[in-house]
Short mmCIF file of C-alpha atoms in Angstrom, two decimals:
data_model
loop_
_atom_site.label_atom_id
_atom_site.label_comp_id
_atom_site.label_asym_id
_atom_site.label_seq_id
_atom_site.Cartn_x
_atom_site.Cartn_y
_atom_site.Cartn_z
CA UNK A 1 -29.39 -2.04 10.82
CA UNK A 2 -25.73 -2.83 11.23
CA UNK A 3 -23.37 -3.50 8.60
CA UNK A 4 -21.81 -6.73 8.13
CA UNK A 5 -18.00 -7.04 7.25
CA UNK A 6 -17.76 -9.32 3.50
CA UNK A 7 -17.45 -12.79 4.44
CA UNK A 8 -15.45 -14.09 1.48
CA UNK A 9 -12.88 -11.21 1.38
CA UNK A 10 -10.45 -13.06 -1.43
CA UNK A 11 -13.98 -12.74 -3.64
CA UNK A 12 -12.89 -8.96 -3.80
CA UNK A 13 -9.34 -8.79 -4.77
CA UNK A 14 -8.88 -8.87 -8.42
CA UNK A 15 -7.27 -11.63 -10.08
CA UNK A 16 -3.38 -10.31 -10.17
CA UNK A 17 -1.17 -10.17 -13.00
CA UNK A 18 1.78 -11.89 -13.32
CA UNK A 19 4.06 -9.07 -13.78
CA UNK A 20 7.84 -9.05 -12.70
CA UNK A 21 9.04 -6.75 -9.97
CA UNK A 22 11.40 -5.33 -12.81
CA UNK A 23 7.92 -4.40 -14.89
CA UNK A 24 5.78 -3.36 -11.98
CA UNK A 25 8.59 -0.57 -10.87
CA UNK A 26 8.76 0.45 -14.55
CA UNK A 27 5.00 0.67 -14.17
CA UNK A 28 4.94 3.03 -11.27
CA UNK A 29 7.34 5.32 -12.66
CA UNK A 30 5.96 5.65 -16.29
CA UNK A 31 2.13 5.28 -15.83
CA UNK A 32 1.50 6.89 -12.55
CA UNK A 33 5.05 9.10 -12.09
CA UNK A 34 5.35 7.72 -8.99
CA UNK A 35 8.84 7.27 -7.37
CA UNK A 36 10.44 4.09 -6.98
CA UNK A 37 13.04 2.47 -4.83
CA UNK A 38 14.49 -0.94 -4.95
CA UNK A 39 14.81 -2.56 -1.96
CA UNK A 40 15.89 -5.71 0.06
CA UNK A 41 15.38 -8.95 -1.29
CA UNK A 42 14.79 -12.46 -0.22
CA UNK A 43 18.12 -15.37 -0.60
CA UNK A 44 18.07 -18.80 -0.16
CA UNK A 45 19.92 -19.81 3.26
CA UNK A 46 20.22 -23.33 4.30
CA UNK A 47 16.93 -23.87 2.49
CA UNK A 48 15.03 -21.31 3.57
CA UNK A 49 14.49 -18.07 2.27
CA UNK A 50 15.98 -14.80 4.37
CA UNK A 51 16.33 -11.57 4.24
CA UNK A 52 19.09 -9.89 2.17
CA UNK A 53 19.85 -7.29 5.02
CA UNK A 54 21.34 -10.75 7.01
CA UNK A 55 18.97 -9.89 10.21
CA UNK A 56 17.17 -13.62 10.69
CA UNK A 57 14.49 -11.85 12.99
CA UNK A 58 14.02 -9.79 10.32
CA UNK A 59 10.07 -8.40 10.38
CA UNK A 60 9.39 -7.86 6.62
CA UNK A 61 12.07 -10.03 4.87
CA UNK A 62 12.84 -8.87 1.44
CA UNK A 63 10.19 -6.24 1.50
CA UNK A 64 11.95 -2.96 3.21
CA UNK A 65 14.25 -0.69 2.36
CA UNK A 66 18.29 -1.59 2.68
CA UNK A 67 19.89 1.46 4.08
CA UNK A 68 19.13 4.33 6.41
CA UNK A 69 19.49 7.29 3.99
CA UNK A 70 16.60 5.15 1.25
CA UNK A 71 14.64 8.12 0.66
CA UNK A 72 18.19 9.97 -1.44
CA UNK A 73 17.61 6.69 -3.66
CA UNK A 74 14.20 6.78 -5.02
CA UNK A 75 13.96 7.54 -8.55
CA UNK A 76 11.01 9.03 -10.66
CA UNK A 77 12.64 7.56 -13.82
CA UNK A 78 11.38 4.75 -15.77
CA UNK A 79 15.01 4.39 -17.59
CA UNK A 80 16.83 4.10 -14.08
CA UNK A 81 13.68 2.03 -12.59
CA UNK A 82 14.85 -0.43 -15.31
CA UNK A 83 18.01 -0.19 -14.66
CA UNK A 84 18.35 -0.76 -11.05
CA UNK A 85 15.49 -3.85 -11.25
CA UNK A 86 18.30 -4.85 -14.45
CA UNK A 87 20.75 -4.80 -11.51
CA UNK A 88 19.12 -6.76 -8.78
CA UNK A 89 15.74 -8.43 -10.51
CA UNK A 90 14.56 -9.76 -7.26
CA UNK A 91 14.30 -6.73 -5.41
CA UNK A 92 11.51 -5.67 -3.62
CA UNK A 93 9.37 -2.47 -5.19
CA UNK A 94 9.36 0.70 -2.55
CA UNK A 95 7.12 3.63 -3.43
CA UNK A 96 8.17 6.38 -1.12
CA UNK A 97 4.67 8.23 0.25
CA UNK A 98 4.72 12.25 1.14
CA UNK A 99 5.48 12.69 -3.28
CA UNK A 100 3.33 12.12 -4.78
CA UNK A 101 0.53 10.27 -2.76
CA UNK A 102 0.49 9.37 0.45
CA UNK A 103 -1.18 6.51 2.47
CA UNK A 104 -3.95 5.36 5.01
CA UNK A 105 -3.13 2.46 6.61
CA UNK A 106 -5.64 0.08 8.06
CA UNK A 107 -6.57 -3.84 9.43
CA UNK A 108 -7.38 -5.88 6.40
CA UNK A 109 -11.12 -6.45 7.75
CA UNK A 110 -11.99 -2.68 8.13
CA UNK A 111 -10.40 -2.20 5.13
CA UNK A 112 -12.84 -4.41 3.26
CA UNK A 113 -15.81 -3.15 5.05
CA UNK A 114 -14.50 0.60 4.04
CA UNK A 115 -14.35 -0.08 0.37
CA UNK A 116 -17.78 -1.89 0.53
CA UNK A 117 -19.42 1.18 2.19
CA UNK A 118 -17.30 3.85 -0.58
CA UNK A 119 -18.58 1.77 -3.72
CA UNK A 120 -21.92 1.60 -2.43
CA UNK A 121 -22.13 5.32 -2.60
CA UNK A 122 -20.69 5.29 -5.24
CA UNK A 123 -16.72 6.67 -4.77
CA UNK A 124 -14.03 5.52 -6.85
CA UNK A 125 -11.22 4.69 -4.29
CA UNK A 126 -7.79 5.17 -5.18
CA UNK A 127 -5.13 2.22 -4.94
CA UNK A 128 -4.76 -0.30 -2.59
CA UNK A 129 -2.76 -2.63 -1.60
CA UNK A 130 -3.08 -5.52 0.97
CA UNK A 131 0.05 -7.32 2.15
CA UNK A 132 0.93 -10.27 3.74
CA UNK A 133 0.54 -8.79 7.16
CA UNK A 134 -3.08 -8.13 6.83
CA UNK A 135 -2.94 -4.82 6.00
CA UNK A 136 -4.38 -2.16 3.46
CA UNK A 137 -3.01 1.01 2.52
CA UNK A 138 -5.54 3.19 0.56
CA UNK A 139 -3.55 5.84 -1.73
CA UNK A 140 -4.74 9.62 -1.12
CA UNK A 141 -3.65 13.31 -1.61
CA UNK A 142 -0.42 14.41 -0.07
CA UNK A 143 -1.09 16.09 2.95
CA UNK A 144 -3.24 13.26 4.53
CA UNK A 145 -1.25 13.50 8.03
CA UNK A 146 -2.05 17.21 8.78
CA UNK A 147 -5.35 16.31 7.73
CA UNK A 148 -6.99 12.44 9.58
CA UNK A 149 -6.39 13.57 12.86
CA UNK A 150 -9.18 16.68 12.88
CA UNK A 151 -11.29 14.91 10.77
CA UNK A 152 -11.62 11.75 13.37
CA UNK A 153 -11.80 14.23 16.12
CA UNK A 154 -15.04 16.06 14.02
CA UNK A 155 -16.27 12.09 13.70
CA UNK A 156 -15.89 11.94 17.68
CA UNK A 157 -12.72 9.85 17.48
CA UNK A 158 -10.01 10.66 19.36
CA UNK A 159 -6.65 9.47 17.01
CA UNK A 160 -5.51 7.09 19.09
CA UNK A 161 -8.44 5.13 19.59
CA UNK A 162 -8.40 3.61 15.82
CA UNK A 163 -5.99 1.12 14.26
CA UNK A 164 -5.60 4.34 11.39
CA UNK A 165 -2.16 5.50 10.72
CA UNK A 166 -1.18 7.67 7.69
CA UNK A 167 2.00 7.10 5.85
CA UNK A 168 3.35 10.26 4.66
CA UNK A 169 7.16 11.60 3.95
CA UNK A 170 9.82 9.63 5.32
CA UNK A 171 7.91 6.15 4.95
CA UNK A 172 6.90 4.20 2.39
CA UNK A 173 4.13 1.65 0.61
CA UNK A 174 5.57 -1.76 -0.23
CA UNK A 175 3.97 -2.44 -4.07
CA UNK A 176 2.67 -5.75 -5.61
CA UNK A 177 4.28 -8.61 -6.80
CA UNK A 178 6.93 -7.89 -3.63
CA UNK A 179 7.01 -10.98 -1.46
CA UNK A 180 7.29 -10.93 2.23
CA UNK A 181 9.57 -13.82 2.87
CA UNK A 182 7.47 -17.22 3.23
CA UNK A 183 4.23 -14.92 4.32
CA UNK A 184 2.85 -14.64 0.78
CA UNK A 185 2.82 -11.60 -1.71
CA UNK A 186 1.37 -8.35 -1.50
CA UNK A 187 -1.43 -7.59 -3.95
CA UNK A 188 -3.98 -4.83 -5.45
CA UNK A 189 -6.98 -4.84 -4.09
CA UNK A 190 -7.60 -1.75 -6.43
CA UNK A 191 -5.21 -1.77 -9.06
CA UNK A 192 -4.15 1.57 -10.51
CA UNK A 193 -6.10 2.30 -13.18
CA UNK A 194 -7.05 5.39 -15.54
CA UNK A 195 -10.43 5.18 -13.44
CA UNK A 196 -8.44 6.08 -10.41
CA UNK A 197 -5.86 8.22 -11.97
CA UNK A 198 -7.25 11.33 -9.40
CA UNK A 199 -6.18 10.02 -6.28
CA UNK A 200 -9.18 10.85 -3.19
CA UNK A 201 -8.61 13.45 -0.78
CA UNK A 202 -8.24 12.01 2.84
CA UNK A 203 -11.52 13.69 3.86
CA UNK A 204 -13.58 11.74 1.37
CA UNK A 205 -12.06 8.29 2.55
CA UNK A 206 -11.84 8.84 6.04
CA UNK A 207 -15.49 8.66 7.36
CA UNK A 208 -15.71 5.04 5.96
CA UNK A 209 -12.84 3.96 7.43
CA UNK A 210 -13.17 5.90 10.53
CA UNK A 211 -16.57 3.41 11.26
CA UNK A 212 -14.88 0.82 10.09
CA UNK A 213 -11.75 0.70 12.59
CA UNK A 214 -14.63 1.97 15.22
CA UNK A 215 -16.54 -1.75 14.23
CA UNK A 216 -13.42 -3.69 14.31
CA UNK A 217 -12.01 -2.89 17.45
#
């Protein structure tokens, strides 16, 4: 019998928290010792609201980072979380991935139908986010990348033929309440929580997901 994807998917997103982009980054850092990094934000321009890095094409305004070398400027430190957030309050939260977690990255419909399949047997995913461009990232291990593509290939994937991509050193998760520009917020799906405090090896994720790009191709 095949598996329907969640009709309703808003009906499984927690409600969110009204927390500041100053407190979430503190958050990161202190709870789960994640790093941090501030990055662009959004500024009012003839009305409308644009990106601080002055590009009006921009793809992600106020949600990326602001300078080529970003990865030198993370921080692991509440106290200078605080700080920089003190500095510029509206800028966007960056968690660098490849430190302490990295990410799986899929369509916001096969993520749904993932997590369905995972709680049904019970797993406790790790975090995840969905953002404004209808995508989820679902926080795993470090060493993720080395990891998906063999594991599709045993599932008789080929890489390339799933919407999958793992973020791992050198990019970066974009982390709730940052706002992309007039597209909405992005938001926990799973919020991090002492439940989910052991973040999910790649391998135990990936077979969901894996049938879940497969069914929304």
């Amino acid at each position: 019998m095949e598996e329907t994807i969640p009709a309703t998917e808003a009906a499984h997103i927690p409600r969110q928290r009204g927390a500041s982009l100053l407190e979430a980054a503190v958050r990161c850092a202190e709870e789960r010792h994640w790093d941090v990094l501030p990055g662009t934000w959004l500024e009012a321009v003839g009305g409308a609201q644009r990106c601080s890095c002055g590009d009006p094409a921009c793809a992600a305004p106020g949600a990326h980072p602001g300078h080529a070398d970003w990865p030198a400027h993370a921080t692991g430190s509440a106290t200078v979380a605080r700080r920089l957030w003190q500095q510029r309050p509206t800028a966007s939260v960056l968690l660098p991935t490849g430190r302490a977690f990295d990410a799986i990255e899929v369509p916001e419909t096969a993520g749904f139908l993932a997590l369905a399949r995972l709680e049904r047997r019970g797993a406790t995913p790790g975090p995840v986010t969905l953002a404004p461009d209808r995508r989820m990232r679902f926080f795993v291990l470090t060493g993720a990348g080395a990891k998906v593509p063999e594991l599709l290939r045993g599932l008789g994937w080929p890489p390339p033929a799933l919407d999958l991509t793992v973020l791992g050193e050198g990019s970066y998760v974009v982390a709730p309440p940052t706002r992309f520009g007039s597209r909405g917020a992005v938001q926990w799906v799973r919020r991090p929580t002492a439940a989910n405090r052991w973040l999910p090896d790649a391998e135990e994720l990936i077979p969901a997901l894996a049938y879940a790009c497969g069914r929304d191709r």
